[in-house]
One Martini backbone bead per residue (centre of mass of N, CA, C, O) as a GRO file, in nm:
protein
  272
    1MET     BB    1  -3.052   1.019  -0.623
    2ASP     BB    2  -3.344   0.936  -0.755
    3GLU     BB    3  -3.276   0.710  -0.951
    4LEU     BB    4  -3.128   0.534  -0.732
    5SER     BB    5  -3.357   0.508  -0.517
    6GLN     BB    6  -3.544   0.335  -0.735
    7LEU     BB    7  -3.346   0.109  -0.763
    8LYS     BB    8  -3.336  -0.229  -0.854
    9ILE     BB    9  -3.122  -0.481  -0.698
   10GLY     BB   10  -2.931  -0.768  -0.813
   11PHE     BB   11  -2.786  -1.088  -0.703
   12ILE     BB   12  -2.593  -1.355  -0.851
   13GLY     BB   13  -2.440  -1.423  -0.587
   14ALA     BB   14  -2.244  -1.440  -0.248
   15GLY     BB   15  -1.973  -1.331  -0.259
   16ASN     BB   16  -1.722  -1.096  -0.233
   17MET     BB   17  -1.808  -0.921  -0.473
   18ALA     BB   18  -2.101  -0.882  -0.399
   19PHE     BB   19  -2.045  -0.762  -0.126
   20GLY     BB   20  -1.864  -0.516  -0.211
   21ILE     BB   21  -2.082  -0.382  -0.397
   22ALA     BB   22  -2.318  -0.365  -0.198
   23ARG     BB   23  -2.170  -0.204   0.019
   24GLY     BB   24  -2.105   0.042  -0.158
   25ILE     BB   25  -2.391   0.118  -0.249
   26LEU     BB   26  -2.509   0.149   0.048
   27LYS     BB   27  -2.305   0.361   0.166
   28SER     BB   28  -2.407   0.613   0.012
   29GLY     BB   29  -2.746   0.618   0.052
   30ASP     BB   30  -2.908   0.607  -0.229
   31VAL     BB   31  -2.962   0.304  -0.158
   32PRO     BB   32  -3.188   0.100  -0.036
   33SER     BB   33  -3.186  -0.217   0.105
   34SER     BB   34  -3.485  -0.285  -0.003
   35ASN     BB   35  -3.364  -0.286  -0.319
   36VAL     BB   36  -3.211  -0.555  -0.233
   37ILE     BB   37  -3.106  -0.874  -0.386
   38ILE     BB   38  -3.006  -1.224  -0.313
   39SER     BB   39  -2.850  -1.518  -0.464
   40ALA     BB   40  -2.809  -1.869  -0.354
   41PRO     BB   41  -2.771  -2.208  -0.291
   42SER     BB   42  -2.637  -2.110  -0.031
   43LYS     BB   43  -2.647  -1.977   0.319
   44ASN     BB   44  -2.353  -1.903   0.418
   45ASN     BB   45  -2.352  -1.578   0.308
   46PHE     BB   46  -2.613  -1.431   0.415
   47PRO     BB   47  -2.565  -1.280   0.689
   48ARG     BB   48  -2.401  -1.026   0.572
   49PHE     BB   49  -2.657  -0.924   0.419
   50GLU     BB   50  -2.872  -0.913   0.641
   51VAL     BB   51  -2.726  -0.694   0.810
   52MET     BB   52  -2.786  -0.480   0.562
   53GLY     BB   53  -3.096  -0.551   0.464
   54VAL     BB   54  -3.087  -0.789   0.267
   55ALA     BB   55  -3.236  -0.989   0.055
   56VAL     BB   56  -3.291  -1.350   0.046
   57THR     BB   57  -3.227  -1.628  -0.192
   58HIS     BB   58  -3.257  -1.929  -0.410
   59SER     BB   59  -3.381  -1.746  -0.645
   60ASN     BB   60  -3.312  -1.615  -0.953
   61LYS     BB   61  -3.591  -1.529  -1.052
   62GLU     BB   62  -3.653  -1.340  -0.816
   63VAL     BB   63  -3.432  -1.136  -0.878
   64VAL     BB   64  -3.533  -1.060  -1.164
   65ASP     BB   65  -3.828  -0.973  -1.078
   66HIS     BB   66  -3.706  -0.746  -0.857
   67SER     BB   67  -3.513  -0.632  -1.094
   68ARG     BB   68  -3.323  -0.418  -1.311
   69LEU     BB   69  -3.046  -0.487  -1.178
   70VAL     BB   70  -2.811  -0.752  -1.271
   71PHE     BB   71  -2.572  -0.933  -1.101
   72LEU     BB   72  -2.310  -1.152  -1.209
   73ALA     BB   73  -2.159  -1.346  -0.924
   74VAL     BB   74  -2.017  -1.586  -1.088
   75LYS     BB   75  -1.861  -1.827  -1.216
   76PRO     BB   76  -1.788  -1.869  -1.539
   77HIS     BB   77  -1.901  -2.176  -1.570
   78LEU     BB   78  -2.206  -2.076  -1.468
   79ILE     BB   79  -2.337  -1.882  -1.675
   80PRO     BB   80  -2.505  -2.059  -1.868
   81THR     BB   81  -2.692  -2.178  -1.655
   82VAL     BB   82  -2.804  -1.915  -1.539
   83LEU     BB   83  -2.911  -1.795  -1.813
   84ASN     BB   84  -3.100  -2.027  -1.884
   85GLY     BB   85  -3.280  -1.981  -1.621
   86ILE     BB   86  -3.349  -1.648  -1.685
   87SER     BB   87  -3.402  -1.554  -1.985
   88GLU     BB   88  -3.733  -1.551  -1.987
   89HIS     BB   89  -3.721  -1.298  -1.760
   90VAL     BB   90  -3.592  -1.107  -1.956
   91THR     BB   91  -3.609  -0.769  -2.023
   92PRO     BB   92  -3.567  -0.453  -2.171
   93GLN     BB   93  -3.534  -0.325  -1.868
   94HIS     BB   94  -3.289  -0.475  -1.824
   95ILE     BB   95  -2.969  -0.498  -1.648
   96ILE     BB   96  -2.678  -0.685  -1.732
   97ILE     BB   97  -2.405  -0.777  -1.506
   98SER     BB   98  -2.087  -0.905  -1.558
   99MET     BB   99  -1.813  -1.066  -1.337
  100ALA     BB  100  -1.694  -1.264  -1.549
  101ALA     BB  101  -1.418  -1.398  -1.644
  102GLY     BB  102  -1.394  -1.420  -2.006
  103ILE     BB  103  -1.690  -1.334  -2.061
  104THR     BB  104  -1.843  -1.224  -2.327
  105LEU     BB  105  -2.069  -1.024  -2.465
  106ALA     BB  106  -2.146  -1.221  -2.695
  107THR     BB  107  -2.219  -1.456  -2.504
  108LEU     BB  108  -2.434  -1.311  -2.340
  109GLU     BB  109  -2.619  -1.225  -2.583
  110GLU     BB  110  -2.673  -1.523  -2.676
  111LEU     BB  111  -2.813  -1.611  -2.386
  112LEU     BB  112  -3.003  -1.376  -2.451
  113PRO     BB  113  -3.218  -1.176  -2.547
  114VAL     BB  114  -3.275  -0.983  -2.790
  115GLY     BB  115  -3.144  -0.661  -2.700
  116SER     BB  116  -3.003  -0.681  -2.452
  117CYS     BB  117  -2.874  -0.528  -2.157
  118VAL     BB  118  -2.517  -0.543  -2.156
  119MET     BB  119  -2.247  -0.597  -1.913
  120ARG     BB  120  -1.913  -0.540  -1.803
  121LEU     BB  121  -1.747  -0.625  -1.485
  122MET     BB  122  -1.427  -0.537  -1.325
  123PRO     BB  123  -1.329  -0.607  -1.028
  124ASN     BB  124  -1.191  -0.597  -0.689
  125LEU     BB  125  -1.129  -0.673  -0.366
  126PRO     BB  126  -1.119  -0.362  -0.246
  127CYS     BB  127  -1.429  -0.318  -0.261
  128MET     BB  128  -1.481  -0.404   0.038
  129LEU     BB  129  -1.331  -0.094   0.108
  130GLN     BB  130  -1.380   0.119  -0.118
  131GLU     BB  131  -1.085   0.047  -0.307
  132GLY     BB  132  -1.142   0.000  -0.597
  133ALA     BB  133  -1.105  -0.138  -0.939
  134LEU     BB  134  -1.320  -0.045  -1.212
  135LEU     BB  135  -1.446  -0.200  -1.520
  136LEU     BB  136  -1.645  -0.093  -1.797
  137ALA     BB  137  -1.858  -0.267  -2.047
  138CYS     BB  138  -2.055  -0.215  -2.337
  139GLY     BB  139  -2.305  -0.321  -2.498
  140LYS     BB  140  -2.520  -0.278  -2.764
  141GLY     BB  141  -2.779  -0.215  -2.552
  142ALA     BB  142  -2.574  -0.004  -2.409
  143GLY     BB  143  -2.571   0.306  -2.333
  144GLN     BB  144  -2.444   0.594  -2.203
  145GLU     BB  145  -2.655   0.618  -1.976
  146VAL     BB  146  -2.587   0.345  -1.841
  147GLY     BB  147  -2.288   0.400  -1.785
  148SER     BB  148  -2.346   0.648  -1.596
  149LEU     BB  149  -2.521   0.504  -1.388
  150LEU     BB  150  -2.302   0.295  -1.303
  151LYS     BB  151  -2.083   0.494  -1.222
  152SER     BB  152  -2.249   0.630  -0.991
  153LEU     BB  153  -2.322   0.370  -0.832
  154LEU     BB  154  -2.002   0.262  -0.801
  155SER     BB  155  -1.817   0.494  -0.679
  156PRO     BB  156  -1.803   0.390  -0.369
  157CYS     BB  157  -1.595   0.140  -0.455
  158GLY     BB  158  -1.414   0.350  -0.635
  159LEU     BB  159  -1.260   0.315  -0.924
  160VAL     BB  160  -1.437   0.419  -1.228
  161GLU     BB  161  -1.427   0.275  -1.555
  162VAL     BB  162  -1.470   0.324  -1.912
  163GLY     BB  163  -1.448   0.070  -2.178
  164PRO     BB  164  -1.341  -0.144  -2.373
  165GLU     BB  165  -1.338  -0.485  -2.383
  166THR     BB  166  -1.025  -0.527  -2.435
  167TRP     BB  167  -0.959  -0.418  -2.131
  168ILE     BB  168  -1.064  -0.636  -1.931
  169ASP     BB  169  -0.830  -0.845  -1.935
  170VAL     BB  170  -0.617  -0.646  -1.843
  171HIS     BB  171  -0.751  -0.567  -1.577
  172THR     BB  172  -0.737  -0.847  -1.458
  173GLY     BB  173  -0.423  -0.856  -1.455
  174LEU     BB  174  -0.367  -0.581  -1.306
  175SER     BB  175  -0.608  -0.585  -1.069
  176GLY     BB  176  -0.727  -0.851  -0.995
  177SER     BB  177  -0.440  -1.001  -0.976
  178GLY     BB  178  -0.256  -0.766  -0.863
  179VAL     BB  179  -0.327  -0.792  -0.568
  180ALA     BB  180  -0.159  -1.056  -0.525
  181PHE     BB  181   0.114  -0.935  -0.606
  182VAL     BB  182   0.122  -0.736  -0.367
  183TYR     BB  183   0.116  -0.956  -0.144
  184VAL     BB  184   0.388  -1.082  -0.219
  185PHE     BB  185   0.549  -0.823  -0.173
  186ALA     BB  186   0.471  -0.783   0.125
  187GLU     BB  187   0.585  -1.050   0.225
  188ALA     BB  188   0.878  -0.997   0.131
  189LEU     BB  189   0.933  -0.739   0.285
  190ALA     BB  190   0.889  -0.863   0.572
  191GLU     BB  191   1.105  -1.092   0.541
  192GLY     BB  192   1.342  -0.900   0.519
  193ALA     BB  193   1.307  -0.784   0.807
  194VAL     BB  194   1.335  -1.054   0.957
  195LYS     BB  195   1.622  -1.114   0.857
  196MET     BB  196   1.712  -0.825   1.009
  197GLY     BB  197   1.539  -0.854   1.313
  198MET     BB  198   1.233  -0.835   1.288
  199PRO     BB  199   0.931  -0.879   1.384
  200SER     BB  200   0.682  -1.014   1.201
  201GLU     BB  201   0.428  -0.847   1.278
  202LEU     BB  202   0.557  -0.572   1.244
  203ALA     BB  203   0.650  -0.604   0.950
  204GLN     BB  204   0.362  -0.638   0.831
  205ARG     BB  205   0.246  -0.362   0.920
  206ILE     BB  206   0.465  -0.189   0.772
  207ALA     BB  207   0.422  -0.299   0.489
  208ALA     BB  208   0.123  -0.216   0.459
  209GLN     BB  209   0.171   0.093   0.514
  210THR     BB  210   0.371   0.134   0.280
  211ILE     BB  211   0.175   0.060   0.052
  212LEU     BB  212  -0.053   0.255   0.119
  213GLY     BB  213   0.109   0.521   0.113
  214ALA     BB  214   0.229   0.485  -0.177
  215GLY     BB  215  -0.049   0.467  -0.322
  216GLN     BB  216  -0.166   0.744  -0.235
  217LEU     BB  217   0.062   0.912  -0.356
  218LEU     BB  218   0.020   0.813  -0.644
  219ARG     BB  219  -0.283   0.886  -0.678
  220ASP     BB  220  -0.272   1.201  -0.542
  221GLY     BB  221   0.014   1.343  -0.650
  222GLY     BB  222   0.058   1.356  -0.977
  223LYS     BB  223   0.293   1.138  -1.015
  224HIS     BB  224   0.525   0.958  -1.139
  225PRO     BB  225   0.677   0.681  -1.029
  226ALA     BB  226   0.967   0.771  -1.110
  227GLN     BB  227   0.963   1.036  -0.952
  228LEU     BB  228   0.913   0.921  -0.672
  229ARG     BB  229   1.163   0.740  -0.668
  230ALA     BB  230   1.374   0.968  -0.705
  231GLU     BB  231   1.296   1.112  -0.426
  232VAL     BB  232   1.418   0.860  -0.252
  233CYS     BB  233   1.692   0.883  -0.418
  234THR     BB  234   2.002   0.900  -0.292
  235PRO     BB  235   2.319   0.937  -0.337
  236GLY     BB  236   2.445   0.640  -0.207
  237GLY     BB  237   2.204   0.517  -0.078
  238THR     BB  238   1.983   0.278   0.025
  239THR     BB  239   1.779   0.258  -0.215
  240ILE     BB  240   1.969   0.200  -0.459
  241TYR     BB  241   2.069  -0.068  -0.344
  242GLY     BB  242   1.793  -0.203  -0.342
  243LEU     BB  243   1.716  -0.161  -0.646
  244HIS     BB  244   1.946  -0.325  -0.756
  245ALA     BB  245   1.847  -0.594  -0.637
  246LEU     BB  246   1.580  -0.596  -0.792
  247GLU     BB  247   1.701  -0.592  -1.079
  248LYS     BB  248   1.863  -0.857  -1.045
  249GLY     BB  249   1.576  -1.015  -0.986
  250GLY     BB  250   1.355  -0.914  -1.202
  251LEU     BB  251   1.092  -0.754  -1.112
  252ARG     BB  252   0.990  -0.610  -1.367
  253ALA     BB  253   0.965  -0.852  -1.562
  254ALA     BB  254   0.791  -1.031  -1.371
  255THR     BB  255   0.549  -0.835  -1.357
  256MET     BB  256   0.484  -0.812  -1.656
  257GLY     BB  257   0.447  -1.121  -1.687
  258ALA     BB  258   0.208  -1.148  -1.490
  259VAL     BB  259   0.009  -0.970  -1.646
  260GLU     BB  260   0.023  -1.126  -1.909
  261ALA     BB  261  -0.064  -1.407  -1.802
  262ALA     BB  262  -0.339  -1.317  -1.683
  263THR     BB  263  -0.455  -1.203  -1.950
  264GLU     BB  264  -0.429  -1.466  -2.122
  265ARG     BB  265  -0.616  -1.631  -1.936
  266ALA     BB  266  -0.868  -1.459  -1.978
  267ARG     BB  267  -0.883  -1.503  -2.284
  268GLU     BB  268  -0.902  -1.814  -2.271
  269LEU     BB  269  -1.173  -1.820  -2.113
  270GLY     BB  270  -1.328  -1.673  -2.352
  271ARG     BB  271  -1.277  -1.922  -2.571
  272LYS     BB  272  -1.438  -2.169  -2.423
   0.00000   0.00000   0.00000
């Protein structure tokens, strides 16, 4: 796409999320690496960006000056400081995208010049492998056209959806934090196999593949999880015995509670 190949993109913050998004954007081949610049106070994370051909700097102002699209990939508590430092350099041509959990569009708009084009993006860790789940919410100054541009730019990173801001905190609980919930489940699955006599390393590999395969079947098979579960459950077979044990352990309620707790924490961060 011509529009994407001309786009200058900047990242303030050089952590895993910035890396995952940058890697996905560049992997598509639509955006040349010479159009991307990243800033961070420390040079610790710079080498992996430099390998991709991305320019690096310690100056946030330089990122803003060189980019039309600026991703804020810093921790939530740093957002006010970062925006105070760049605000006077933000023009009506800029699109500012925050990836900070809990920081509302209203807060971002307050810290930036009036009428600025602001968006929120909530990615998750699998963006690093182009298998992320990303949710975008548009601020008052961001029209449908901007949402479409971002959706096509980010599509190599995984599943990209656009929705109201109220869904962002829920997405944080479901997908941002949900990745860690899946890792706990993977660990527990493998430990169950170790308990029954399988070597740990093998159990971990099989647990990972089981989750990957089940996830792909769920995503691409077009069936409800309950339907897929029923297809694995033969009457009086091994699976129903295992599922009964999970129900006794309260897995379902605990998982729903985990998403709720993570969502509430995201909302709490936004109120601070």
